[in-house]
Short mmCIF file of C-alpha atoms in Angstrom, two decimals:
data_model
loop_
_atom_site.label_atom_id
_atom_site.label_comp_id
_atom_site.label_asym_id
_atom_site.label_seq_id
_atom_site.Cartn_x
_atom_site.Cartn_y
_atom_site.Cartn_z
CA MET A 1 -0.01 0.03 0.00
CA PRO A 2 1.96 3.08 -1.17
CA PRO A 3 1.67 6.42 0.65
CA GLU A 4 -1.02 8.98 -0.36
CA ASN A 5 1.39 11.89 -1.36
CA PRO A 6 1.48 11.82 -5.25
CA ALA A 7 5.23 12.34 -5.49
CA ALA A 8 6.16 9.67 -2.88
CA LYS A 9 3.59 7.37 -4.80
CA SER A 10 5.11 7.86 -8.09
CA LEU A 11 8.57 7.02 -6.49
CA LEU A 12 7.41 4.05 -4.65
CA ASP A 13 5.85 2.70 -7.75
CA ARG A 14 9.22 2.42 -9.49
CA PRO A 15 10.73 -0.81 -8.22
CA TYR A 16 14.04 -0.64 -10.34
CA LEU A 17 14.83 2.83 -9.21
CA LEU A 18 13.92 1.88 -5.60
CA LEU A 19 16.24 -1.10 -5.59
CA SER A 20 19.03 0.74 -7.25
CA LEU A 21 19.06 3.59 -4.71
CA THR A 22 19.00 0.78 -2.07
CA SER A 23 22.13 -0.67 -3.30
CA LEU A 24 23.74 2.70 -3.29
CA PHE A 25 22.80 3.52 0.15
CA TRP A 26 24.13 -0.07 1.40
CA ALA A 27 27.30 0.34 -0.55
CA ILE A 28 28.02 3.51 1.20
CA ASN A 29 27.06 1.95 4.42
CA ILE A 30 29.65 -0.78 3.82
CA VAL A 31 32.39 1.69 3.11
CA LEU A 32 31.52 3.75 6.14
CA GLY A 33 31.45 0.57 8.36
CA ARG A 34 35.02 -0.21 7.40
CA TYR A 35 36.18 3.39 7.65
CA ILE A 36 34.67 3.88 11.11
CA ALA A 37 35.99 0.51 12.45
CA GLY A 38 37.72 1.24 15.91
CA THR A 39 35.92 4.36 16.36
CA ILE A 40 32.32 3.20 17.09
CA PRO A 41 31.92 -0.37 18.47
CA PRO A 42 29.92 -2.61 16.00
CA ILE A 43 26.88 -3.26 18.36
CA MET A 44 26.71 0.35 19.54
CA LEU A 45 26.71 1.45 15.89
CA ALA A 46 23.91 -0.85 15.21
CA GLN A 47 22.10 0.19 18.18
CA ILE A 48 22.35 4.04 17.60
CA ARG A 49 21.42 3.50 13.97
CA TRP A 50 18.14 1.70 14.61
CA THR A 51 17.23 3.65 17.69
CA GLY A 52 17.68 6.90 15.91
CA ALA A 53 15.80 5.75 12.82
CA GLY A 54 12.86 4.54 14.89
CA LEU A 55 12.60 7.89 16.64
CA ILE A 56 12.63 9.71 13.30
CA LEU A 57 10.23 7.36 11.73
CA LEU A 58 7.67 7.03 14.54
CA PRO A 59 5.87 10.35 14.17
CA PHE A 60 5.23 9.75 10.52
CA ALA A 61 4.14 6.04 11.02
CA LEU A 62 2.16 6.42 14.23
CA HIS A 63 -1.11 6.80 12.51
CA HIS A 64 -0.39 3.99 10.26
CA LEU A 65 0.60 1.77 13.10
CA ARG A 66 -2.56 2.49 15.06
CA ARG A 67 -4.72 1.58 12.24
CA ASP A 68 -2.70 -1.44 11.24
CA TRP A 69 -2.33 -2.87 14.82
CA PRO A 70 -4.90 -5.49 14.60
CA LEU A 71 -3.14 -6.94 11.43
CA ILE A 72 0.32 -6.60 13.19
CA ARG A 73 -1.11 -8.44 16.31
CA GLU A 74 -2.23 -11.36 14.23
CA ARG A 75 1.14 -12.02 13.00
CA PHE A 76 3.21 -10.63 15.90
CA GLY A 77 5.51 -13.58 16.16
CA LEU A 78 6.32 -13.43 12.47
CA MET A 79 7.02 -9.76 12.71
CA LEU A 80 9.37 -10.12 15.57
CA LEU A 81 11.24 -12.73 13.62
CA LEU A 82 11.52 -10.53 10.67
CA SER A 83 12.84 -7.76 12.95
CA LEU A 84 15.26 -10.16 14.62
CA SER A 85 16.62 -11.37 11.31
CA GLY A 86 16.64 -8.37 9.05
CA ILE A 87 17.27 -5.66 11.62
CA THR A 88 19.13 -6.94 14.75
CA LEU A 89 21.16 -9.92 13.61
CA TYR A 90 22.04 -8.83 10.12
CA ASN A 91 23.51 -5.40 10.90
CA THR A 92 25.05 -6.34 14.20
CA LEU A 93 26.95 -9.23 12.64
CA ALA A 94 27.66 -7.44 9.50
CA TYR A 95 29.24 -4.27 11.29
CA TYR A 96 31.32 -6.85 13.36
CA GLY A 97 32.44 -8.54 10.32
CA VAL A 98 33.58 -5.73 8.37
CA GLN A 99 36.13 -4.85 11.16
CA TYR A 100 38.16 -7.87 10.08
CA THR A 101 37.44 -8.93 6.53
CA GLN A 102 39.25 -7.56 3.55
CA ALA A 103 37.36 -5.67 0.67
CA ILE A 104 37.78 -8.27 -1.89
CA ASN A 105 36.26 -10.92 0.59
CA GLY A 106 33.28 -8.89 1.80
CA LEU A 107 32.33 -7.84 -1.91
CA LEU A 108 32.41 -11.53 -2.89
CA ILE A 109 30.26 -12.70 0.19
CA GLN A 110 27.79 -9.81 -0.61
CA SER A 111 27.48 -10.83 -4.12
CA VAL A 112 26.05 -14.25 -3.43
CA GLY A 113 22.93 -12.60 -1.69
CA PRO A 114 20.65 -13.25 -4.85
CA LEU A 115 21.56 -16.87 -4.79
CA MET A 116 20.80 -17.15 -1.18
CA ILE A 117 17.58 -15.38 -1.55
CA ALA A 118 16.60 -17.82 -4.45
CA LEU A 119 17.67 -20.82 -2.24
CA PHE A 120 15.43 -19.74 0.73
CA THR A 121 12.66 -18.80 -1.58
CA TYR A 122 12.80 -22.46 -2.68
CA LEU A 123 13.12 -23.89 0.72
CA PHE A 124 10.36 -21.85 2.27
CA PHE A 125 7.78 -21.72 -0.94
CA ARG A 126 9.19 -24.29 -3.15
CA GLU A 127 9.40 -21.45 -5.82
CA ARG A 128 11.89 -22.41 -8.62
CA LEU A 129 13.90 -19.93 -10.48
CA THR A 130 13.07 -19.30 -14.15
CA ALA A 131 15.60 -19.77 -16.76
CA GLY A 132 15.92 -16.12 -17.42
CA GLN A 133 16.39 -15.40 -13.49
CA ALA A 134 18.98 -18.13 -13.15
CA ALA A 135 20.97 -16.83 -16.15
CA GLY A 136 20.57 -13.16 -14.93
CA ILE A 137 21.97 -14.10 -11.23
CA THR A 138 24.92 -16.00 -12.88
CA LEU A 139 25.85 -13.31 -15.31
CA SER A 140 25.68 -10.72 -12.45
CA PHE A 141 27.66 -12.97 -10.23
CA VAL A 142 30.45 -13.46 -12.85
CA GLY A 143 30.52 -9.78 -13.26
CA VAL A 144 31.11 -9.35 -9.54
CA LEU A 145 33.96 -11.71 -9.80
CA VAL A 146 35.49 -9.83 -12.57
CA ILE A 147 35.41 -6.58 -10.54
CA ILE A 148 36.69 -7.91 -7.08
CA SER A 149 39.40 -10.00 -8.89
CA GLY A 150 40.75 -7.16 -10.96
CA GLY A 151 40.01 -9.11 -14.12
CA ASP A 152 42.36 -12.02 -12.87
CA LEU A 153 39.79 -14.74 -11.80
CA SER A 154 42.77 -16.93 -10.64
CA ALA A 155 43.14 -14.40 -7.74
CA LEU A 156 40.06 -15.83 -6.14
CA LEU A 157 41.76 -19.29 -5.69
CA GLY A 158 44.02 -17.56 -3.06
CA LEU A 159 41.11 -16.27 -0.88
CA ARG A 160 41.08 -17.58 2.64
CA LEU A 161 38.06 -17.04 5.05
CA ASN A 162 38.86 -15.22 8.22
CA LYS A 163 36.50 -14.61 11.06
CA GLY A 164 35.21 -11.48 9.73
CA ASP A 165 34.26 -13.39 6.44
CA LEU A 166 32.43 -15.86 8.60
CA TRP A 167 30.33 -13.25 10.40
CA PHE A 168 29.64 -11.40 7.40
CA LEU A 169 28.37 -14.76 5.68
CA LEU A 170 26.40 -15.42 8.74
CA ALA A 171 24.81 -11.80 8.47
CA LEU A 172 23.88 -12.33 4.91
CA VAL A 173 22.08 -15.65 5.70
CA PHE A 174 19.94 -13.93 8.28
CA TYR A 175 19.21 -11.16 5.85
CA CYS A 176 18.34 -13.44 2.87
CA CYS A 177 15.98 -15.35 5.00
CA TYR A 178 14.38 -12.17 5.87
CA ALA A 179 14.09 -11.08 2.13
CA ALA A 180 12.58 -14.42 1.26
CA ALA A 181 10.04 -14.42 4.05
CA MET A 182 8.92 -10.91 3.21
CA ARG A 183 6.05 -12.27 1.31
CA LEU A 184 4.39 -13.60 4.53
CA ARG A 185 4.15 -10.21 6.24
CA PRO A 186 0.75 -8.63 6.81
CA ARG A 187 -0.53 -6.38 4.04
CA ILE A 188 -0.10 -3.10 5.90
CA HIS A 189 1.19 0.27 5.13
CA PRO A 190 5.01 0.27 4.39
CA LEU A 191 5.63 2.98 7.13
CA SER A 192 3.78 0.57 9.75
CA PHE A 193 5.97 -2.37 8.64
CA LEU A 194 9.09 -0.45 8.53
CA ALA A 195 8.48 1.48 11.95
CA PHE A 196 7.63 -1.85 13.67
CA THR A 197 10.59 -3.82 12.31
CA ILE A 198 12.98 -0.95 13.19
CA ILE A 199 11.67 -0.39 16.63
CA ALA A 200 11.31 -4.02 17.49
CA GLY A 201 14.95 -4.67 16.17
CA ALA A 202 16.51 -1.96 18.13
CA THR A 203 14.69 -3.06 21.20
CA LEU A 204 15.84 -6.90 20.73
CA GLN A 205 19.49 -5.49 20.36
CA ILE A 206 19.55 -3.69 23.68
CA PRO A 207 21.08 -6.78 25.74
CA ALA A 208 23.91 -7.10 23.26
CA THR A 209 24.61 -3.38 23.48
CA VAL A 210 24.59 -3.44 27.28
CA ALA A 211 27.06 -6.38 27.15
CA GLU A 212 29.29 -4.71 24.61
CA TYR A 213 29.39 -1.62 26.83
CA ALA A 214 29.98 -3.57 30.00
CA LEU A 215 33.02 -5.11 28.37
CA GLY A 216 34.59 -1.74 27.98
CA PHE A 217 33.99 -0.84 24.39
CA ARG A 218 33.24 2.89 23.99
CA ILE A 219 32.52 5.56 21.28
CA ASN A 220 35.52 7.81 20.32
CA PRO A 221 33.46 11.03 19.74
CA THR A 222 35.12 12.47 16.69
CA PRO A 223 33.43 14.72 14.04
CA GLN A 224 33.68 11.80 11.58
CA ALA A 225 31.90 9.57 13.81
CA PHE A 226 28.88 11.85 14.22
CA LEU A 227 28.78 12.45 10.36
CA VAL A 228 28.83 8.48 9.93
CA LEU A 229 25.97 8.19 12.63
CA ALA A 230 23.91 10.80 10.76
CA TYR A 231 24.30 9.05 7.40
CA VAL A 232 23.59 5.42 8.83
CA VAL A 233 20.44 6.55 10.67
CA ILE A 234 18.79 8.16 7.57
CA PHE A 235 19.81 6.46 4.27
CA PRO A 236 20.70 2.89 4.71
CA SER A 237 18.20 2.62 7.57
CA ILE A 238 15.02 4.51 6.71
CA LEU A 239 15.19 5.08 3.16
CA ALA A 240 17.03 1.90 2.00
CA ASN A 241 14.85 -0.41 3.95
CA LEU A 242 11.53 1.24 2.84
CA PHE A 243 12.79 1.28 -0.87
CA PHE A 244 13.89 -2.54 -0.52
CA ASN A 245 10.66 -3.70 1.14
CA ARG A 246 8.63 -1.79 -1.44
CA GLY A 247 10.80 -3.14 -4.15
CA VAL A 248 10.25 -6.90 -3.14
CA ASP A 249 6.59 -6.15 -2.72
CA LEU A 250 6.26 -5.12 -6.26
CA ILE A 251 8.43 -7.54 -8.08
CA GLY A 252 9.25 -10.39 -5.65
CA ALA A 253 12.54 -11.31 -3.83
CA ASN A 254 13.95 -13.50 -6.84
CA ARG A 255 13.73 -10.65 -9.39
CA ALA A 256 14.79 -7.92 -6.63
CA GLY A 257 17.76 -10.10 -5.64
CA PRO A 258 20.18 -9.43 -8.58
CA PHE A 259 19.89 -5.75 -7.55
CA LEU A 260 22.37 -6.54 -4.72
CA HIS A 261 25.00 -6.84 -7.18
CA LEU A 262 25.02 -3.33 -7.71
CA ILE A 263 26.52 -2.88 -4.29
CA PRO A 264 30.11 -3.64 -5.42
CA VAL A 265 29.57 -1.70 -8.64
CA PHE A 266 28.45 1.47 -6.63
CA GLY A 267 31.30 0.56 -3.93
CA SER A 268 34.08 0.75 -6.59
CA VAL A 269 32.65 4.12 -8.23
CA ILE A 270 32.71 5.70 -4.79
CA ALA A 271 36.36 4.47 -4.72
CA PHE A 272 36.93 6.03 -8.13
CA PHE A 273 35.89 9.48 -6.77
CA PHE A 274 36.91 9.47 -3.10
CA LEU A 275 40.03 7.15 -2.86
CA GLY A 276 41.76 8.22 -6.18
CA GLU A 277 41.55 4.65 -7.88
CA ARG A 278 41.26 4.78 -11.62
CA PRO A 279 38.75 2.78 -13.72
CA ALA A 280 40.29 0.02 -15.80
CA LEU A 281 38.88 -2.33 -18.72
CA TYR A 282 37.87 -5.07 -16.30
CA HIS A 283 35.49 -2.62 -14.40
CA VAL A 284 33.70 -1.88 -17.60
CA LEU A 285 33.44 -5.59 -18.37
CA GLY A 286 32.07 -6.32 -14.91
CA TYR A 287 29.61 -3.56 -15.02
CA ALA A 288 28.39 -4.66 -18.38
CA LEU A 289 27.91 -8.22 -17.14
CA ILE A 290 26.17 -7.10 -13.94
CA LEU A 291 23.68 -4.85 -16.02
CA VAL A 292 23.03 -7.60 -18.53
CA GLY A 293 22.39 -10.06 -15.75
CA ILE A 294 19.79 -7.80 -14.12
CA PHE A 295 18.11 -7.08 -17.46
CA ALA A 296 17.91 -10.84 -18.01
CA ALA A 297 16.42 -11.55 -14.58
CA GLN A 298 13.66 -8.85 -15.13
CA ARG A 299 13.07 -9.46 -18.96
CA PHE A 300 13.06 -13.28 -19.17
CA ARG A 301 10.62 -14.07 -16.29
CA ARG A 302 8.79 -17.01 -17.72
CA ALA A 303 10.01 -20.38 -17.08
CA GLY A 304 12.33 -21.62 -19.69
#
Protein backbone atom coordinates (compact mmCIF):
# COMPACT_ATOMS: atom_id res chain seq x y z
CA MET A 1 0.00 0.00 0.00
CA PRO A 2 1.95 3.07 -1.17
CA PRO A 3 1.67 6.42 0.61
CA GLU A 4 -0.99 8.94 -0.38
CA ASN A 5 1.36 11.77 -1.40
CA PRO A 6 1.45 11.81 -5.26
CA ALA A 7 5.20 12.41 -5.51
CA ALA A 8 6.00 9.68 -2.98
CA LYS A 9 3.52 7.34 -4.65
CA SER A 10 5.20 7.91 -8.02
CA LEU A 11 8.62 7.09 -6.54
CA LEU A 12 7.37 4.03 -4.68
CA ASP A 13 5.83 2.63 -7.85
CA ARG A 14 9.28 2.42 -9.55
CA PRO A 15 10.83 -0.81 -8.25
CA TYR A 16 14.01 -0.68 -10.37
CA LEU A 17 14.84 2.84 -9.20
CA LEU A 18 14.03 1.94 -5.59
CA LEU A 19 16.24 -1.15 -5.62
CA SER A 20 19.10 0.71 -7.32
CA LEU A 21 18.99 3.46 -4.68
CA THR A 22 18.89 0.79 -1.98
CA SER A 23 22.12 -0.73 -3.30
CA LEU A 24 23.75 2.72 -3.45
CA PHE A 25 22.85 3.53 0.16
CA TRP A 26 24.02 0.12 1.36
CA ALA A 27 27.28 0.35 -0.61
CA ILE A 28 28.12 3.61 1.13
CA ASN A 29 27.13 2.02 4.43
CA ILE A 30 29.62 -0.81 3.91
CA VAL A 31 32.40 1.65 3.07
CA LEU A 32 31.61 3.74 6.14
CA GLY A 33 31.42 0.62 8.31
CA ARG A 34 35.01 -0.16 7.38
CA TYR A 35 36.09 3.47 7.68
CA ILE A 36 34.71 3.89 11.19
CA ALA A 37 36.01 0.56 12.57
CA GLY A 38 37.75 1.19 15.88
CA THR A 39 35.93 4.49 16.42
CA ILE A 40 32.41 3.19 17.07
CA PRO A 41 31.91 -0.34 18.50
CA PRO A 42 29.90 -2.43 16.01
CA ILE A 43 26.95 -3.29 18.27
CA MET A 44 26.69 0.30 19.49
CA LEU A 45 26.80 1.50 15.88
CA ALA A 46 23.86 -0.76 15.01
CA GLN A 47 22.00 0.27 18.20
CA ILE A 48 22.33 3.99 17.52
CA ARG A 49 21.47 3.44 13.87
CA TRP A 50 18.16 1.72 14.53
CA THR A 51 17.18 3.67 17.65
CA GLY A 52 17.72 6.94 15.80
CA ALA A 53 15.87 5.71 12.74
CA GLY A 54 12.95 4.55 14.88
CA LEU A 55 12.67 7.89 16.67
CA ILE A 56 12.67 9.80 13.38
CA LEU A 57 10.19 7.44 11.71
CA LEU A 58 7.70 7.04 14.56
CA PRO A 59 5.86 10.40 14.22
CA PHE A 60 5.25 9.73 10.51
CA ALA A 61 4.21 6.12 11.06
CA LEU A 62 2.16 6.40 14.28
CA HIS A 63 -1.19 6.91 12.52
CA HIS A 64 -0.58 3.90 10.27
CA LEU A 65 0.64 1.77 13.17
CA ARG A 66 -2.56 2.44 15.13
CA ARG A 67 -4.72 1.57 12.13
CA ASP A 68 -2.72 -1.55 11.22
CA TRP A 69 -2.16 -2.85 14.77
CA PRO A 70 -4.87 -5.56 14.58
CA LEU A 71 -3.13 -7.06 11.52
CA ILE A 72 0.29 -6.75 13.15
CA ARG A 73 -1.00 -8.46 16.30
CA GLU A 74 -2.33 -11.38 14.26
CA ARG A 75 1.18 -12.11 12.98
CA PHE A 76 3.15 -10.73 15.90
CA GLY A 77 5.51 -13.70 16.10
CA LEU A 78 6.37 -13.46 12.41
CA MET A 79 6.92 -9.70 12.69
CA LEU A 80 9.34 -10.25 15.57
CA LEU A 81 11.25 -12.87 13.57
CA LEU A 82 11.52 -10.47 10.61
CA SER A 83 12.76 -7.74 12.96
CA LEU A 84 15.30 -10.08 14.55
CA SER A 85 16.67 -11.42 11.27
CA GLY A 86 16.51 -8.34 9.02
CA ILE A 87 17.36 -5.64 11.55
CA THR A 88 19.03 -6.92 14.73
CA LEU A 89 21.14 -9.88 13.63
CA TYR A 90 22.02 -8.84 10.08
CA ASN A 91 23.35 -5.41 10.90
CA THR A 92 25.09 -6.30 14.14
CA LEU A 93 26.93 -9.23 12.58
CA ALA A 94 27.72 -7.27 9.38
CA TYR A 95 29.24 -4.34 11.29
CA TYR A 96 31.26 -6.78 13.37
CA GLY A 97 32.44 -8.69 10.32
CA VAL A 98 33.60 -5.68 8.30
CA GLN A 99 36.08 -4.81 11.04
CA TYR A 100 38.13 -7.88 10.09
CA THR A 101 37.41 -8.92 6.50
CA GLN A 102 39.24 -7.62 3.45
CA ALA A 103 37.34 -5.60 0.88
CA ILE A 104 37.61 -8.28 -1.82
CA ASN A 105 36.25 -10.92 0.55
CA GLY A 106 33.36 -8.77 1.74
CA LEU A 107 32.25 -7.91 -1.77
CA LEU A 108 32.40 -11.54 -2.83
CA ILE A 109 30.27 -12.61 0.13
CA GLN A 110 27.75 -9.82 -0.51
CA SER A 111 27.45 -10.85 -4.15
CA VAL A 112 26.04 -14.28 -3.30
CA GLY A 113 22.98 -12.64 -1.76
CA PRO A 114 20.70 -13.23 -4.79
CA LEU A 115 21.65 -16.91 -4.83
CA MET A 116 20.83 -17.20 -1.13
CA ILE A 117 17.50 -15.43 -1.60
CA ALA A 118 16.64 -17.84 -4.42
CA LEU A 119 17.64 -20.79 -2.21
CA PHE A 120 15.52 -19.69 0.74
CA THR A 121 12.60 -18.82 -1.53
CA TYR A 122 12.72 -22.39 -2.81
CA LEU A 123 13.06 -23.86 0.68
CA PHE A 124 10.23 -21.76 2.12
CA PHE A 125 7.80 -21.74 -0.82
CA ARG A 126 9.11 -24.27 -3.36
CA GLU A 127 9.35 -21.43 -5.88
CA ARG A 128 11.83 -22.34 -8.60
CA LEU A 129 13.92 -19.87 -10.56
CA THR A 130 13.00 -19.34 -14.18
CA ALA A 131 15.70 -19.87 -16.78
CA GLY A 132 15.98 -16.10 -17.27
CA GLN A 133 16.34 -15.44 -13.54
CA ALA A 134 19.00 -18.15 -13.18
CA ALA A 135 20.92 -16.81 -16.17
CA GLY A 136 20.65 -13.26 -14.87
CA ILE A 137 21.95 -14.16 -11.42
CA THR A 138 24.83 -16.13 -12.93
CA LEU A 139 25.85 -13.32 -15.29
CA SER A 140 25.69 -10.73 -12.51
CA PHE A 141 27.71 -12.96 -10.21
CA VAL A 142 30.41 -13.42 -12.86
CA GLY A 143 30.48 -9.64 -13.31
CA VAL A 144 31.08 -9.18 -9.59
CA LEU A 145 33.89 -11.76 -9.69
CA VAL A 146 35.53 -9.88 -12.56
CA ILE A 147 35.44 -6.62 -10.59
CA ILE A 148 36.69 -7.91 -7.25
CA SER A 149 39.44 -10.01 -8.84
CA GLY A 150 40.75 -7.12 -10.92
CA GLY A 151 40.08 -9.06 -14.11
CA ASP A 152 42.20 -11.99 -12.91
CA LEU A 153 39.80 -14.71 -11.82
CA SER A 154 42.71 -16.89 -10.71
CA ALA A 155 43.17 -14.42 -7.81
CA LEU A 156 39.97 -15.81 -6.29
CA LEU A 157 41.68 -19.17 -5.73
CA GLY A 158 43.90 -17.58 -3.10
CA LEU A 159 41.05 -16.30 -0.94
CA ARG A 160 41.00 -17.48 2.66
CA LEU A 161 38.07 -17.02 4.98
CA ASN A 162 38.82 -15.27 8.26
CA LYS A 163 36.48 -14.65 11.17
CA GLY A 164 35.25 -11.44 9.58
CA ASP A 165 34.22 -13.37 6.45
CA LEU A 166 32.34 -15.93 8.53
CA TRP A 167 30.47 -13.31 10.55
CA PHE A 168 29.59 -11.39 7.36
CA LEU A 169 28.41 -14.60 5.70
CA LEU A 170 26.23 -15.42 8.70
CA ALA A 171 24.79 -11.89 8.60
CA LEU A 172 23.93 -12.34 4.93
CA VAL A 173 22.18 -15.64 5.68
CA PHE A 174 19.89 -13.91 8.15
CA TYR A 175 19.11 -11.06 5.76
CA CYS A 176 18.33 -13.38 2.85
CA CYS A 177 15.97 -15.36 5.09
CA TYR A 178 14.29 -12.05 5.89
CA ALA A 179 14.05 -11.07 2.21
CA ALA A 180 12.60 -14.44 1.19
CA ALA A 181 10.06 -14.46 4.04
CA MET A 182 8.86 -10.91 3.32
CA ARG A 183 5.89 -12.21 1.33
CA LEU A 184 4.38 -13.60 4.54
CA ARG A 185 4.15 -10.22 6.23
CA PRO A 186 0.68 -8.74 6.80
CA ARG A 187 -0.61 -6.40 4.10
CA ILE A 188 -0.07 -3.20 6.03
CA HIS A 189 1.16 0.27 5.15
CA PRO A 190 4.92 0.31 4.37
CA LEU A 191 5.54 2.85 7.12
CA SER A 192 3.79 0.58 9.63
CA PHE A 193 5.95 -2.37 8.64
CA LEU A 194 9.18 -0.38 8.61
CA ALA A 195 8.51 1.37 11.92
CA PHE A 196 7.58 -1.85 13.69
CA THR A 197 10.57 -3.83 12.44
CA ILE A 198 13.03 -1.02 13.18
CA ILE A 199 11.71 -0.32 16.67
CA ALA A 200 11.40 -4.01 17.52
CA GLY A 201 14.85 -4.70 16.06
CA ALA A 202 16.41 -1.89 18.12
CA THR A 203 14.67 -3.17 21.26
CA LEU A 204 15.84 -6.75 20.69
CA GLN A 205 19.40 -5.47 20.35
CA ILE A 206 19.56 -3.75 23.74
CA PRO A 207 20.93 -6.76 25.72
CA ALA A 208 23.87 -7.15 23.30
CA THR A 209 24.58 -3.41 23.45
CA VAL A 210 24.61 -3.46 27.25
CA ALA A 211 26.97 -6.44 27.21
CA GLU A 212 29.33 -4.71 24.76
CA TYR A 213 29.38 -1.58 26.92
CA ALA A 214 30.03 -3.64 30.06
CA LEU A 215 33.06 -5.16 28.34
CA GLY A 216 34.57 -1.68 28.03
CA PHE A 217 33.89 -0.75 24.41
CA ARG A 218 33.22 2.97 23.95
CA ILE A 219 32.63 5.48 21.16
CA ASN A 220 35.48 7.83 20.26
CA PRO A 221 33.41 11.04 19.75
CA THR A 222 35.12 12.47 16.67
CA PRO A 223 33.39 14.69 14.08
CA GLN A 224 33.71 11.85 11.57
CA ALA A 225 31.87 9.52 13.96
CA PHE A 226 28.89 11.87 14.21
CA LEU A 227 28.76 12.33 10.44
CA VAL A 228 28.76 8.56 9.92
CA LEU A 229 25.99 8.15 12.51
CA ALA A 230 23.86 10.80 10.80
CA TYR A 231 24.23 9.02 7.47
CA VAL A 232 23.52 5.48 8.71
CA VAL A 233 20.42 6.56 10.63
CA ILE A 234 18.73 8.09 7.57
CA PHE A 235 19.91 6.57 4.30
CA PRO A 236 20.73 2.86 4.75
CA SER A 237 18.22 2.53 7.60
CA ILE A 238 15.00 4.42 6.87
CA LEU A 239 15.19 5.06 3.13
CA ALA A 240 16.97 1.91 1.97
CA ASN A 241 14.74 -0.44 3.96
CA LEU A 242 11.59 1.37 2.85
CA PHE A 243 12.77 1.18 -0.77
CA PHE A 244 13.88 -2.45 -0.56
CA ASN A 245 10.67 -3.62 1.11
CA ARG A 246 8.60 -1.82 -1.50
CA GLY A 247 10.73 -3.20 -4.36
CA VAL A 248 10.32 -6.77 -3.11
CA ASP A 249 6.61 -6.15 -2.66
CA LEU A 250 6.31 -5.02 -6.29
CA ILE A 251 8.44 -7.58 -8.16
CA GLY A 252 9.24 -10.37 -5.69
CA ALA A 253 12.40 -11.46 -3.88
CA ASN A 254 13.92 -13.45 -6.76
CA ARG A 255 13.65 -10.56 -9.24
CA ALA A 256 14.83 -8.04 -6.65
CA GLY A 257 17.83 -10.16 -5.63
CA PRO A 258 20.11 -9.39 -8.62
CA PHE A 259 20.05 -5.70 -7.68
CA LEU A 260 22.28 -6.59 -4.72
CA HIS A 261 25.04 -7.03 -7.30
CA LEU A 262 24.96 -3.25 -7.75
CA ILE A 263 26.47 -2.84 -4.27
CA PRO A 264 30.07 -3.64 -5.36
CA VAL A 265 29.48 -1.61 -8.53
CA PHE A 266 28.54 1.48 -6.55
CA GLY A 267 31.29 0.72 -4.03
CA SER A 268 33.94 0.77 -6.73
CA VAL A 269 32.55 4.00 -8.21
CA ILE A 270 32.77 5.59 -4.76
CA ALA A 271 36.40 4.45 -4.63
CA PHE A 272 37.04 6.13 -7.99
CA PHE A 273 35.93 9.51 -6.65
CA PHE A 274 37.02 9.43 -3.01
CA LEU A 275 40.02 7.09 -2.94
CA GLY A 276 41.68 8.13 -6.17
CA GLU A 277 41.41 4.72 -7.83
CA ARG A 278 41.34 4.78 -11.63
CA PRO A 279 38.83 2.77 -13.69
CA ALA A 280 40.18 -0.08 -15.81
CA LEU A 281 38.86 -2.29 -18.60
CA TYR A 282 37.85 -5.05 -16.19
CA HIS A 283 35.56 -2.57 -14.40
CA VAL A 284 33.74 -1.86 -17.65
CA LEU A 285 33.43 -5.59 -18.38
CA GLY A 286 32.20 -6.33 -14.87
CA TYR A 287 29.63 -3.52 -14.97
CA ALA A 288 28.37 -4.74 -18.34
CA LEU A 289 27.90 -8.31 -17.09
CA ILE A 290 26.07 -7.12 -13.98
CA LEU A 291 23.71 -4.87 -15.92
CA VAL A 292 23.01 -7.56 -18.54
CA GLY A 293 22.34 -10.01 -15.71
CA ILE A 294 19.85 -7.68 -14.05
CA PHE A 295 18.14 -7.06 -17.40
CA ALA A 296 17.91 -10.82 -18.09
CA ALA A 297 16.42 -11.51 -14.65
CA GLN A 298 13.76 -8.85 -15.21
CA ARG A 299 13.09 -9.46 -18.91
CA PHE A 300 12.93 -13.26 -19.17
CA ARG A 301 10.62 -14.07 -16.30
CA ARG A 302 8.77 -17.01 -17.74
CA ALA A 303 10.02 -20.48 -17.07
CA GLY A 304 12.34 -21.73 -19.75
